PDB file of C-alpha atoms in Angstrom:
ATOM      1  CA  MET A  67      21.433  49.744 -21.488  1.00 61.00           C
ATOM      2  CA  ASP A  68      21.687  53.275 -22.735  1.00 69.00           C
ATOM      3  CA  PHE A  69      19.636  55.843 -21.190  1.00 77.00           C
ATOM      4  CA  SER A  70      19.223  59.554 -22.143  1.00 76.00           C
ATOM      5  CA  ASN A  71      18.681  61.081 -18.908  1.00 81.00           C
ATOM      6  CA  ASP A  72      18.084  60.281 -15.207  1.00 83.00           C
ATOM      7  CA  THR A  73      14.325  60.207 -15.287  1.00 85.00           C
ATOM      8  CA  GLU A  74      14.420  57.551 -18.064  1.00 85.00           C
ATOM      9  CA  LYS A  75      16.872  55.392 -16.088  1.00 85.00           C
ATOM     10  CA  LEU A  76      14.868  55.854 -12.875  1.00 87.00           C
ATOM     11  CA  PHE A  77      11.454  55.000 -14.447  1.00 86.00           C
ATOM     12  CA  TYR A  78      12.924  51.825 -16.137  1.00 85.00           C
ATOM     13  CA  GLU A  79      14.418  50.613 -12.852  1.00 85.00           C
ATOM     14  CA  THR A  80      11.242  51.322 -10.927  1.00 86.00           C
ATOM     15  CA  CYS A  81       9.313  49.274 -13.587  1.00 85.00           C
ATOM     16  CA  LEU A  82      11.932  46.374 -13.155  1.00 81.00           C
ATOM     17  CA  LYS A  83      11.233  46.111  -9.429  1.00 82.00           C
ATOM     18  CA  GLY A  84       7.595  45.332  -9.738  1.00 75.00           C
ATOM     19  CA  ASP A  85       4.952  43.652 -11.919  1.00 74.00           C
ATOM     20  CA  GLY A  86       3.681  46.794 -13.454  1.00 79.00           C
ATOM     21  CA  LEU A  87       3.971  50.581 -13.108  1.00 84.00           C
ATOM     22  CA  THR A  88       1.546  53.428 -14.038  1.00 84.00           C
ATOM     23  CA  THR A  89       2.836  57.064 -14.495  1.00 82.00           C
ATOM     24  CA  GLN A  90       0.620  58.038 -11.525  1.00 84.00           C
ATOM     25  CA  GLU A  91       2.462  55.527  -9.202  1.00 85.00           C
ATOM     26  CA  PHE A  92       5.799  56.843 -10.531  1.00 83.00           C
ATOM     27  CA  ASN A  93       4.721  60.360  -9.870  1.00 83.00           C
ATOM     28  CA  THR A  94       3.637  59.451  -6.151  1.00 84.00           C
ATOM     29  CA  GLN A  95       7.172  57.955  -5.662  1.00 83.00           C
ATOM     30  CA  TYR A  96       9.161  60.731  -7.404  1.00 84.00           C
ATOM     31  CA  PRO A  97       7.046  64.133  -7.196  1.00 84.00           C
ATOM     32  CA  ASP A  98       9.902  66.035  -8.750  1.00 84.00           C
ATOM     33  CA  ALA A  99       9.628  64.471 -12.117  1.00 82.00           C
ATOM     34  CA  THR A 100       7.972  66.893 -14.399  1.00 83.00           C
ATOM     35  CA  ALA A 101       5.073  65.777 -16.881  1.00 83.00           C
ATOM     36  CA  LYS A 102       7.429  66.686 -19.859  1.00 84.00           C
ATOM     37  CA  ASP A 103      10.285  64.537 -18.565  1.00 83.00           C
ATOM     38  CA  MET A 104       7.743  61.713 -17.892  1.00 84.00           C
ATOM     39  CA  ALA A 105       6.353  61.809 -21.424  1.00 84.00           C
ATOM     40  CA  LEU A 106       9.794  61.904 -23.116  1.00 86.00           C
ATOM     41  CA  SER A 107      11.227  59.277 -21.035  1.00 84.00           C
ATOM     42  CA  VAL A 108       8.345  56.833 -21.457  1.00 84.00           C
ATOM     43  CA  ASN A 109       8.271  57.456 -25.160  1.00 82.00           C
ATOM     44  CA  ALA A 110      11.992  56.879 -25.377  1.00 82.00           C
ATOM     45  CA  LEU A 111      11.878  53.723 -23.393  1.00 80.00           C
ATOM     46  CA  LEU A 112       9.146  52.445 -25.623  1.00 75.00           C
ATOM     47  CA  THR A 113      10.998  53.250 -28.792  1.00 71.00           C
ATOM     48  CA  LYS A 114      14.182  51.457 -27.496  1.00 71.00           C
ATOM     49  CA  GLY A 115      12.188  48.434 -26.485  1.00 70.00           C
ATOM     50  CA  PHE A 116      13.183  48.745 -22.805  1.00 79.00           C
ATOM     51  CA  ILE A 117       9.597  48.652 -21.477  1.00 79.00           C
ATOM     52  CA  GLU A 118       6.310  47.340 -22.650  1.00 75.00           C
ATOM     53  CA  VAL A 119       2.704  48.716 -22.340  1.00 77.00           C
ATOM     54  CA  PHE A 120      -0.481  47.004 -21.405  1.00 74.00           C
ATOM     55  CA  GLN A 121      -4.026  48.369 -20.917  1.00 71.00           C
ATOM     56  CA  VAL A 122      -5.811  47.174 -17.977  1.00 71.00           C
ATOM     57  CA  ARG A 123      -9.382  48.690 -17.265  1.00 70.00           C
ATOM     58  CA  GLY A 124      -8.595  51.643 -19.293  1.00 72.00           C
ATOM     59  CA  GLU A 125      -5.268  52.375 -17.446  1.00 77.00           C
ATOM     60  CA  LEU A 126      -1.808  51.985 -19.017  1.00 81.00           C
ATOM     61  CA  ILE A 127       0.498  49.668 -17.307  1.00 84.00           C
ATOM     62  CA  TYR A 128       4.191  49.754 -18.031  1.00 84.00           C
ATOM     63  CA  LYS A 129       6.538  46.700 -17.468  1.00 82.00           C
ATOM     64  CA  ALA A 130      10.131  46.461 -17.904  1.00 81.00           C
ATOM     65  CA  ILE A 131      11.692  44.161 -20.438  1.00 76.00           C
ATOM     66  CA  LYS A 132      15.055  42.432 -19.477  1.00 69.00           C
ATOM     67  CA  LYS A 133      18.047  43.370 -21.547  1.00 65.00           C
ATOM     68  CA  GLU A 134      18.133  39.797 -23.218  1.00 56.00           C
ATOM     69  CA  GLU A 135      14.663  40.254 -24.458  1.00 59.00           C
ATOM     70  CA  SER A 136      14.451  43.699 -25.495  1.00 56.00           C
ATOM     71  CA  GLY A 137      15.960  43.357 -28.976  1.00 54.00           C
ATOM     72  CA  LYS A 138      13.157  41.830 -30.810  1.00 59.00           C
ATOM     73  CA  SER A 139      10.513  44.519 -29.878  1.00 57.00           C
ATOM     74  CA  GLY A 140      12.831  47.480 -29.761  1.00 56.00           C
ATOM     75  CA  SER A 141      12.143  48.534 -33.392  1.00 63.00           C
ATOM     76  CA  LEU A 142       8.356  48.741 -32.872  1.00 71.00           C
ATOM     77  CA  MET A 143       6.340  51.976 -32.504  1.00 72.00           C
ATOM     78  CA  GLY A 144       3.910  52.431 -29.560  1.00 73.00           C
ATOM     79  CA  GLU A 145       0.841  50.972 -31.125  1.00 83.00           C
ATOM     80  CA  GLU A 146       2.642  48.137 -32.787  1.00 84.00           C
ATOM     81  CA  GLN A 147       4.357  47.330 -29.477  1.00 78.00           C
ATOM     82  CA  LEU A 148       1.096  47.375 -27.706  1.00 82.00           C
ATOM     83  CA  VAL A 149      -0.362  44.820 -30.115  1.00 88.00           C
ATOM     84  CA  TYR A 150       2.757  42.778 -30.023  1.00 85.00           C
ATOM     85  CA  ASN A 151       2.823  42.725 -26.111  1.00 80.00           C
ATOM     86  CA  THR A 152      -0.844  41.715 -26.050  1.00 86.00           C
ATOM     87  CA  ILE A 153      -0.375  38.820 -28.565  1.00 87.00           C
ATOM     88  CA  ARG A 154       2.699  37.664 -26.504  1.00 82.00           C
ATOM     89  CA  ALA A 155       0.645  37.627 -23.337  1.00 80.00           C
ATOM     90  CA  SER A 156      -1.611  35.151 -24.976  1.00 83.00           C
ATOM     91  CA  ALA A 157       1.225  32.652 -25.208  1.00 81.00           C
ATOM     92  CA  ASN A 158       0.479  29.552 -27.066  1.00 84.00           C
ATOM     93  CA  GLU A 159      -3.272  29.902 -26.916  1.00 86.00           C
ATOM     94  CA  GLY A 160      -3.242  32.848 -29.372  1.00 88.00           C
ATOM     95  CA  ILE A 161      -5.824  35.715 -29.423  1.00 90.00           C
ATOM     96  CA  TRP A 162      -8.674  36.566 -31.526  1.00 90.00           C
ATOM     97  CA  THR A 163      -8.613  39.858 -33.338  1.00 89.00           C
ATOM     98  CA  LYS A 164     -11.925  40.871 -31.599  1.00 90.00           C
ATOM     99  CA  HIS A 165     -10.400  40.149 -28.210  1.00 90.00           C
ATOM    100  CA  LEU A 166      -7.300  42.015 -29.259  1.00 89.00           C
ATOM    101  CA  LYS A 167      -9.376  44.987 -30.029  1.00 88.00           C
ATOM    102  CA  SER A 168     -11.065  44.975 -26.736  1.00 87.00           C
ATOM    103  CA  LYS A 169      -7.692  44.496 -24.816  1.00 84.00           C
ATOM    104  CA  THR A 170      -5.799  47.346 -26.503  1.00 85.00           C
ATOM    105  CA  ASN A 171      -8.918  49.757 -27.209  1.00 85.00           C
ATOM    106  CA  LEU A 172      -7.329  50.483 -30.544  1.00 86.00           C
ATOM    107  CA  HIS A 173      -9.385  51.003 -33.748  1.00 90.00           C
ATOM    108  CA  GLU A 174      -9.832  47.994 -36.004  1.00 90.00           C
ATOM    109  CA  ALA A 175      -8.017  49.697 -38.783  1.00 91.00           C
ATOM    110  CA  VAL A 176      -4.952  50.325 -36.580  1.00 91.00           C
ATOM    111  CA  ILE A 177      -4.884  46.826 -35.282  1.00 91.00           C
ATOM    112  CA  LYS A 178      -4.891  45.447 -38.893  1.00 92.00           C
ATOM    113  CA  ARG A 179      -2.149  47.709 -39.819  1.00 91.00           C
ATOM    114  CA  CYS A 180      -0.118  46.601 -36.906  1.00 91.00           C
ATOM    115  CA  LEU A 181      -0.763  42.998 -37.589  1.00 92.00           C
ATOM    116  CA  ARG A 182       0.329  43.525 -41.120  1.00 91.00           C
ATOM    117  CA  THR A 183       3.691  45.077 -39.941  1.00 89.00           C
ATOM    118  CA  LEU A 184       4.192  42.257 -37.363  1.00 90.00           C
ATOM    119  CA  GLU A 185       3.549  39.530 -39.890  1.00 90.00           C
ATOM    120  CA  HIS A 186       5.872  41.254 -42.500  1.00 89.00           C
ATOM    121  CA  LYS A 187       8.765  41.334 -39.791  1.00 85.00           C
ATOM    122  CA  ALA A 188       7.986  37.610 -38.931  1.00 86.00           C
ATOM    123  CA  MET A 189       7.214  38.478 -35.313  1.00 86.00           C
ATOM    124  CA  VAL A 190       3.725  37.031 -35.074  1.00 90.00           C
ATOM    125  CA  LYS A 191       1.758  34.546 -37.244  1.00 91.00           C
ATOM    126  CA  ALA A 192      -2.045  33.740 -38.048  1.00 89.00           C
ATOM    127  CA  ILE A 193      -3.360  30.365 -37.023  1.00 86.00           C
ATOM    128  CA  LYS A 194      -6.658  28.594 -37.089  1.00 83.00           C
ATOM    129  CA  SER A 195      -8.500  27.051 -34.082  1.00 82.00           C
ATOM    130  CA  VAL A 196     -10.343  23.653 -34.270  1.00 77.00           C
ATOM    131  CA  LYS A 197     -12.773  25.067 -31.728  1.00 78.00           C
ATOM    132  CA  TYR A 198     -13.515  28.143 -33.869  1.00 80.00           C
ATOM    133  CA  PRO A 199     -12.707  27.428 -37.524  1.00 79.00           C
ATOM    134  CA  THR A 200     -13.922  30.810 -38.610  1.00 83.00           C
ATOM    135  CA  ARG A 201     -11.770  32.809 -36.209  1.00 84.00           C
ATOM    136  CA  LYS A 202      -8.192  33.923 -37.074  1.00 87.00           C
ATOM    137  CA  LEU A 203      -5.875  33.825 -34.012  1.00 90.00           C
ATOM    138  CA  TYR A 204      -2.571  35.491 -33.662  1.00 91.00           C
ATOM    139  CA  MET A 205       0.486  34.249 -31.653  1.00 89.00           C
ATOM    140  CA  LEU A 206       4.238  34.837 -31.641  1.00 86.00           C
ATOM    141  CA  MET A 207       6.099  33.301 -34.629  1.00 85.00           C
ATOM    142  CA  GLU A 208       8.311  31.025 -32.536  1.00 81.00           C
ATOM    143  CA  LEU A 209       5.558  29.513 -30.504  1.00 83.00           C
ATOM    144  CA  THR A 210       3.852  26.203 -31.182  1.00 79.00           C
ATOM    145  CA  PRO A 211       0.075  26.322 -30.777  1.00 81.00           C
ATOM    146  CA  SER A 212      -1.325  24.494 -27.788  1.00 78.00           C
ATOM    147  CA  VAL A 213      -3.386  21.145 -28.208  1.00 72.00           C
ATOM    148  CA  GLU A 214      -6.611  23.075 -27.388  1.00 74.00           C
ATOM    149  CA  VAL A 215      -5.930  25.127 -30.554  1.00 77.00           C
ATOM    150  CA  THR A 216      -4.765  22.351 -32.973  1.00 73.00           C
ATOM    151  CA  GLY A 217      -6.760  19.482 -31.634  1.00 72.00           C
ATOM    152  CA  GLY A 218      -3.592  17.380 -31.275  1.00 74.00           C
ATOM    153  CA  PRO A 219      -2.766  14.423 -33.484  1.00 78.00           C
ATOM    154  CA  TRP A 220      -6.350  13.663 -34.169  1.00 77.00           C
ATOM    155  CA  PHE A 221      -6.941  16.682 -36.553  1.00 76.00           C
ATOM    156  CA  THR A 222      -5.566  17.277 -39.999  1.00 69.00           C
ATOM    157  CA  ASP A 223      -5.976  20.844 -41.362  1.00 66.00           C
ATOM    158  CA  GLN A 224      -8.494  21.457 -38.568  1.00 66.00           C
ATOM    159  CA  GLU A 225     -10.530  18.292 -39.549  1.00 73.00           C
ATOM    160  CA  LEU A 226     -10.998  15.364 -37.316  1.00 76.00           C
ATOM    161  CA  ASP A 227      -9.107  12.304 -39.009  1.00 79.00           C
ATOM    162  CA  VAL A 228     -11.713   9.694 -38.259  1.00 86.00           C
ATOM    163  CA  ASP A 229      -9.821   6.978 -40.110  1.00 87.00           C
ATOM    164  CA  PHE A 230      -6.617   7.658 -38.215  1.00 88.00           C
ATOM    165  CA  VAL A 231      -8.489   7.550 -34.814  1.00 88.00           C
ATOM    166  CA  GLU A 232     -10.398   4.310 -35.698  1.00 90.00           C
ATOM    167  CA  GLN A 233      -7.071   2.750 -36.805  1.00 90.00           C
ATOM    168  CA  LEU A 234      -5.311   3.483 -33.577  1.00 91.00           C
ATOM    169  CA  THR A 235      -8.135   2.544 -31.495  1.00 92.00           C
ATOM    170  CA  ASN A 236      -8.505  -0.806 -32.938  1.00 92.00           C
ATOM    171  CA  ALA A 237      -4.665  -1.296 -32.745  1.00 92.00           C
ATOM    172  CA  CYS A 238      -4.797  -0.340 -28.910  1.00 93.00           C
ATOM    173  CA  TYR A 239      -7.779  -2.823 -28.408  1.00 92.00           C
ATOM    174  CA  LYS A 240      -5.993  -5.751 -30.237  1.00 91.00           C
ATOM    175  CA  PHE A 241      -2.894  -5.234 -28.097  1.00 92.00           C
ATOM    176  CA  VAL A 242      -4.779  -5.138 -24.849  1.00 92.00           C
ATOM    177  CA  LEU A 243      -6.747  -8.243 -25.879  1.00 88.00           C
ATOM    178  CA  THR A 244      -3.671 -10.263 -26.533  1.00 86.00           C
ATOM    179  CA  LYS A 245      -2.343  -9.270 -22.972  1.00 85.00           C
ATOM    180  CA  SER A 246      -5.745 -10.112 -21.380  1.00 82.00           C
ATOM    181  CA  PHE A 247      -6.078 -13.923 -21.670  1.00 76.00           C
ATOM    182  CA  PRO A 248      -3.706 -16.840 -21.858  1.00 71.00           C
ATOM    183  CA  ARG A 249      -2.909 -17.902 -25.364  1.00 66.00           C
ATOM    184  CA  ASP A 250      -3.830 -21.567 -24.904  1.00 57.00           C
ATOM    185  CA  ASN A 251      -7.166 -20.227 -23.404  1.00 53.00           C
ATOM    186  CA  SER A 252      -6.929 -23.037 -20.933  1.00 50.00           C
ATOM    187  CA  CYS A 253      -7.724 -20.692 -18.023  1.00 53.00           C
ATOM    188  CA  ILE A 254      -8.067 -17.130 -17.076  1.00 58.00           C
ATOM    189  CA  PHE A 255      -5.085 -15.416 -15.457  1.00 58.00           C
ATOM    190  CA  THR A 256      -4.721 -15.761 -11.630  1.00 55.00           C
ATOM    191  CA  THR A 257      -5.243 -12.708  -9.381  1.00 53.00           C
ATOM    192  CA  GLU A 258      -1.465 -12.581  -9.096  1.00 56.00           C
ATOM    193  CA  HIS A 259      -1.144 -11.713 -12.871  1.00 61.00           C
ATOM    194  CA  THR A 260       0.548  -8.398 -13.279  1.00 63.00           C
ATOM    195  CA  ALA A 261       1.328  -8.341 -17.049  1.00 76.00           C
ATOM    196  CA  TYR A 262      -1.882  -6.422 -17.958  1.00 82.00           C
ATOM    197  CA  PRO A 263      -0.659  -3.496 -20.305  1.00 89.00           C
ATOM    198  CA  SER A 264      -0.319   0.133 -19.215  1.00 90.00           C
ATOM    199  CA  ALA A 265      -0.822   3.258 -21.588  1.00 91.00           C
ATOM    200  CA  GLN A 266       2.966   3.464 -21.805  1.00 90.00           C
ATOM    201  CA  MET A 267       3.172  -0.183 -22.840  1.00 91.00           C
ATOM    202  CA  VAL A 268       0.528   0.402 -25.490  1.00 92.00           C
ATOM    203  CA  LEU A 269       2.328   3.536 -26.691  1.00 91.00           C
ATOM    204  CA  LYS A 270       5.446   1.603 -27.160  1.00 91.00           C
ATOM    205  CA  TYR A 271       3.675  -1.082 -29.022  1.00 91.00           C
ATOM    206  CA  ILE A 272       2.046   1.528 -31.487  1.00 90.00           C
ATOM    207  CA  MET A 273       5.373   3.140 -32.020  1.00 90.00           C
ATOM    208  CA  ASP A 274       7.527   0.159 -32.443  1.00 89.00           C
ATOM    209  CA  LYS A 275       5.095  -1.364 -34.933  1.00 87.00           C
ATOM    210  CA  ARG A 276       5.009   2.075 -36.714  1.00 87.00           C
ATOM    211  CA  ILE A 277       1.240   2.124 -36.779  1.00 86.00           C
ATOM    212  CA  SER A 278       1.403   5.878 -36.359  1.00 83.00           C
ATOM    213  CA  GLN A 279       3.623   8.167 -38.242  1.00 80.00           C
ATOM    214  CA  VAL A 280       2.734  10.874 -35.863  1.00 80.00           C
ATOM    215  CA  ASP A 281       4.548  11.340 -32.675  1.00 82.00           C
ATOM    216  CA  LEU A 282       2.093  10.328 -29.793  1.00 86.00           C
ATOM    217  CA  SER A 283       2.216  10.781 -26.060  1.00 86.00           C
ATOM    218  CA  VAL A 284       1.009   8.840 -23.096  1.00 89.00           C
ATOM    219  CA  ASP A 285      -1.905  11.172 -22.739  1.00 86.00           C
ATOM    220  CA  ASP A 286      -2.948  10.623 -26.370  1.00 88.00           C
ATOM    221  CA  ILE A 287      -2.944   6.869 -25.843  1.00 91.00           C
ATOM    222  CA  THR A 288      -4.864   7.245 -22.635  1.00 91.00           C
ATOM    223  CA  MET A 289      -7.603   9.203 -24.429  1.00 89.00           C
ATOM    224  CA  LEU A 290      -8.054   6.251 -26.947  1.00 91.00           C
ATOM    225  CA  LEU A 291      -7.962   3.791 -23.997  1.00 93.00           C
ATOM    226  CA  ASP A 292     -10.694   5.742 -22.242  1.00 92.00           C
ATOM    227  CA  VAL A 293     -12.839   5.674 -25.290  1.00 91.00           C
ATOM    228  CA  LEU A 294     -12.590   1.811 -25.299  1.00 93.00           C
ATOM    229  CA  VAL A 295     -13.443   1.849 -21.558  1.00 92.00           C
ATOM    230  CA  TYR A 296     -16.502   3.964 -22.382  1.00 92.00           C
ATOM    231  CA  ASP A 297     -17.361   1.475 -25.151  1.00 90.00           C
ATOM    232  CA  GLY A 298     -17.234  -1.569 -22.774  1.00 89.00           C
ATOM    233  CA  LYS A 299     -14.402  -3.066 -24.729  1.00 90.00           C
ATOM    234  CA  ILE A 300     -11.842  -2.948 -21.976  1.00 90.00           C
ATOM    235  CA  GLU A 301     -11.758  -2.146 -18.319  1.00 89.00           C
ATOM    236  CA  ARG A 302      -9.265  -0.187 -16.364  1.00 89.00           C
ATOM    237  CA  PHE A 303      -7.977  -0.912 -12.819  1.00 84.00           C
ATOM    238  CA  LEU A 304      -5.089  -0.356 -10.417  1.00 80.00           C
ATOM    239  CA  ASN A 305      -2.371  -2.991 -10.714  1.00 67.00           C
ATOM    240  CA  VAL A 306      -1.476  -2.912  -7.090  1.00 58.00           C
ATOM    241  CA  VAL A 307       1.257  -5.337  -6.189  1.00 52.00           C
ATOM    242  CA  ASP A 308       2.898  -3.542  -3.376  1.00 46.00           C
ATOM    243  CA  ASP A 309       1.280  -3.960   0.119  1.00 44.00           C
ATOM    244  CA  ASN A 310       2.794  -0.611   1.150  1.00 44.00           C
ATOM    245  CA  TRP A 311       1.252   1.330  -1.732  1.00 42.00           C
ATOM    246  CA  ASP A 312      -0.004   4.736  -0.708  1.00 48.00           C
ATOM    247  CA  ASP A 313      -3.076   5.991  -2.521  1.00 46.00           C
ATOM    248  CA  GLU A 314      -1.960   9.535  -1.648  1.00 44.00           C
ATOM    249  CA  GLU A 315       0.816   9.182  -4.296  1.00 44.00           C
ATOM    250  CA  ASP A 316       0.520   9.878  -7.999  1.00 45.00           C
ATOM    251  CA  THR A 317      -0.901   6.551  -9.342  1.00 43.00           C
ATOM    252  CA  ASP A 318      -1.065   7.395 -13.123  1.00 46.00           C
ATOM    253  CA  THR A 319       1.491   4.817 -14.004  1.00 51.00           C
ATOM    254  CA  ASP A 320      -0.581   2.071 -12.105  1.00 72.00           C
ATOM    255  CA  TRP A 321      -3.486   2.107 -14.327  1.00 84.00           C
ATOM    256  CA  VAL A 322      -3.598  -0.972 -16.424  1.00 89.00           C
ATOM    257  CA  TYR A 323      -6.086  -2.426 -18.886  1.00 91.00           C
ATOM    258  CA  LYS A 324      -7.866  -5.735 -19.684  1.00 88.00           C
ATOM    259  CA  ALA A 325     -10.152  -6.574 -22.516  1.00 86.00           C
ATOM    260  CA  VAL A 326     -13.677  -7.537 -21.630  1.00 84.00           C
ATOM    261  CA  ARG A 327     -14.782 -10.785 -23.189  1.00 71.00           C
ATOM    262  CA  ASP A 328     -17.361 -10.665 -25.855  1.00 63.00           C
ATOM    263  CA  LYS A 329     -20.506 -11.845 -24.030  1.00 54.00           C
ATOM    264  CA  LYS A 330     -22.328 -12.381 -27.338  1.00 51.00           C
ATOM    265  CA  ALA A 331     -19.724 -14.670 -28.706  1.00 47.00           C
ATOM    266  CA  GLU A 332     -18.706 -16.337 -25.321  1.00 50.00           C
ATOM    267  CA  SER A 333     -20.405 -17.281 -22.156  1.00 50.00           C
ATOM    268  CA  ALA A 334     -19.470 -15.459 -18.905  1.00 48.00           C
ATOM    269  CA  TRP A 335     -18.848 -19.038 -17.654  1.00 52.00           C
ATOM    270  CA  GLN A 336     -15.680 -19.072 -19.312  1.00 55.00           C
ATOM    271  CA  ASP A 337     -14.253 -16.426 -16.808  1.00 57.00           C
ATOM    272  CA  CYS A 338     -13.805 -19.146 -14.059  1.00 69.00           C
ATOM    273  CA  PRO A 339     -11.762 -22.356 -14.528  1.00 71.00           C
ATOM    274  CA  CYS A 340     -14.867 -24.576 -14.999  1.00 73.00           C
ATOM    275  CA  GLY A 341     -15.691 -22.878 -18.143  1.00 65.00           C
ATOM    276  CA  VAL A 342     -12.638 -24.030 -19.859  1.00 65.00           C
ATOM    277  CA  CYS A 343     -11.869 -27.192 -17.807  1.00 74.00           C
ATOM    278  CA  PRO A 344     -11.112 -30.113 -20.260  1.00 72.00           C
ATOM    279  CA  VAL A 345     -12.668 -32.632 -17.602  1.00 77.00           C
ATOM    280  CA  ALA A 346     -15.469 -30.550 -16.252  1.00 75.00           C
ATOM    281  CA  GLU A 347     -18.160 -33.037 -17.276  1.00 76.00           C
ATOM    282  CA  PHE A 348     -16.522 -35.815 -14.956  1.00 80.00           C
ATOM    283  CA  CYS A 349     -16.205 -33.459 -11.992  1.00 84.00           C
ATOM    284  CA  THR A 350     -18.510 -34.366  -9.017  1.00 84.00           C
ATOM    285  CA  GLU A 351     -18.499 -33.623  -5.529  1.00 82.00           C
ATOM    286  CA  SER A 352     -17.334 -37.138  -4.198  1.00 82.00           C
ATOM    287  CA  GLY A 353     -15.590 -38.261  -7.180  1.00 81.00           C
ATOM    288  CA  PRO A 354     -11.807 -38.520  -7.804  1.00 83.00           C
ATOM    289  CA  ILE A 355     -12.201 -35.239  -9.919  1.00 84.00           C
ATOM    290  CA  ASN A 356     -13.966 -32.688  -7.598  1.00 84.00           C
ATOM    291  CA  PRO A 357     -13.944 -29.114  -6.985  1.00 81.00           C
ATOM    292  CA  ALA A 358     -12.204 -29.400  -3.532  1.00 81.00           C
ATOM    293  CA  GLY A 359      -9.156 -30.790  -5.206  1.00 82.00           C
ATOM    294  CA  CYS A 360      -9.288 -28.951  -8.349  1.00 82.00           C
ATOM    295  CA  ASN A 361      -5.801 -27.697  -9.359  1.00 78.00           C
ATOM    296  CA  TYR A 362      -7.307 -24.963 -11.682  1.00 75.00           C
ATOM    297  CA  TYR A 363      -9.349 -23.428  -8.737  1.00 73.00           C
ATOM    298  CA  ALA A 364      -6.291 -23.666  -6.411  1.00 72.00           C
ATOM    299  CA  LYS A 365      -4.205 -21.620  -8.873  1.00 71.00           C
ATOM    300  CA  TRP A 366      -6.794 -19.263  -9.642  1.00 68.00           C
ATOM    301  CA  LEU A 367      -7.796 -18.461  -5.978  1.00 68.00           C
ATOM    302  CA  ASP A 368      -4.209 -18.418  -4.944  1.00 61.00           C
ATOM    303  CA  PHE A 369      -3.876 -14.836  -3.799  1.00 48.00           C
TER     304      PHE A 369
END
């Protein structure tokens, strides 16, 4: 980096050592530096893009910018750089112009002028939030807005895509339903059954069948499955098959889902072997077909 004088270099190196530096703190450490040298050095560093400035509780805080990051903001003037740095600090959440004004203490007209300049240089962009449709948020051009801002895959142009959500939810339910009960419906699964689907399996099914043209994550599918759980259509439980399982570990991948039988269409009696037994009418306590020697019960209770 090219420094014009020793004070300029010293101020930059001091900023680089900490998380922020005020001119008062620098003067305390180096009392020989004159006010004129300080002002010239700080302005030069800001112009070159070697430092950035933030305003905290009415006090200006200077931070050093590493060499590899200094090129982009090096051409900005003081007010433009202050606005740019404040927008950068908001990361992928973006910042509302009203909050930008309160953090920089700049006049609204100055902020608008700086924003026009930054947009013209393709350094920042304006986005809309699904939470606050009337607000215009600003963030760095190269960043992708967070899910909290865009609403994730369920929103299109800041509007909830109800048909898309309903289509995916129905597809999730149908897949879980096919994995919840034997195809021949001769009996329910035993307690040792471990093929109930997880969110990852449901996601794979959705993507393999190309039901969604939008890239989805396991968290997205989990949200849909949670809706089905709240609606009483499926139930969620831990598929614990390891006796040494430790509940202190991360168990997100252990959640599996099972469809709940429609109580209006089918009797709860079908959840036990007697409900689907083909010879139930001949079963008696002392007869050749009896509960004590029932193969269905033996298999069902074998855990």
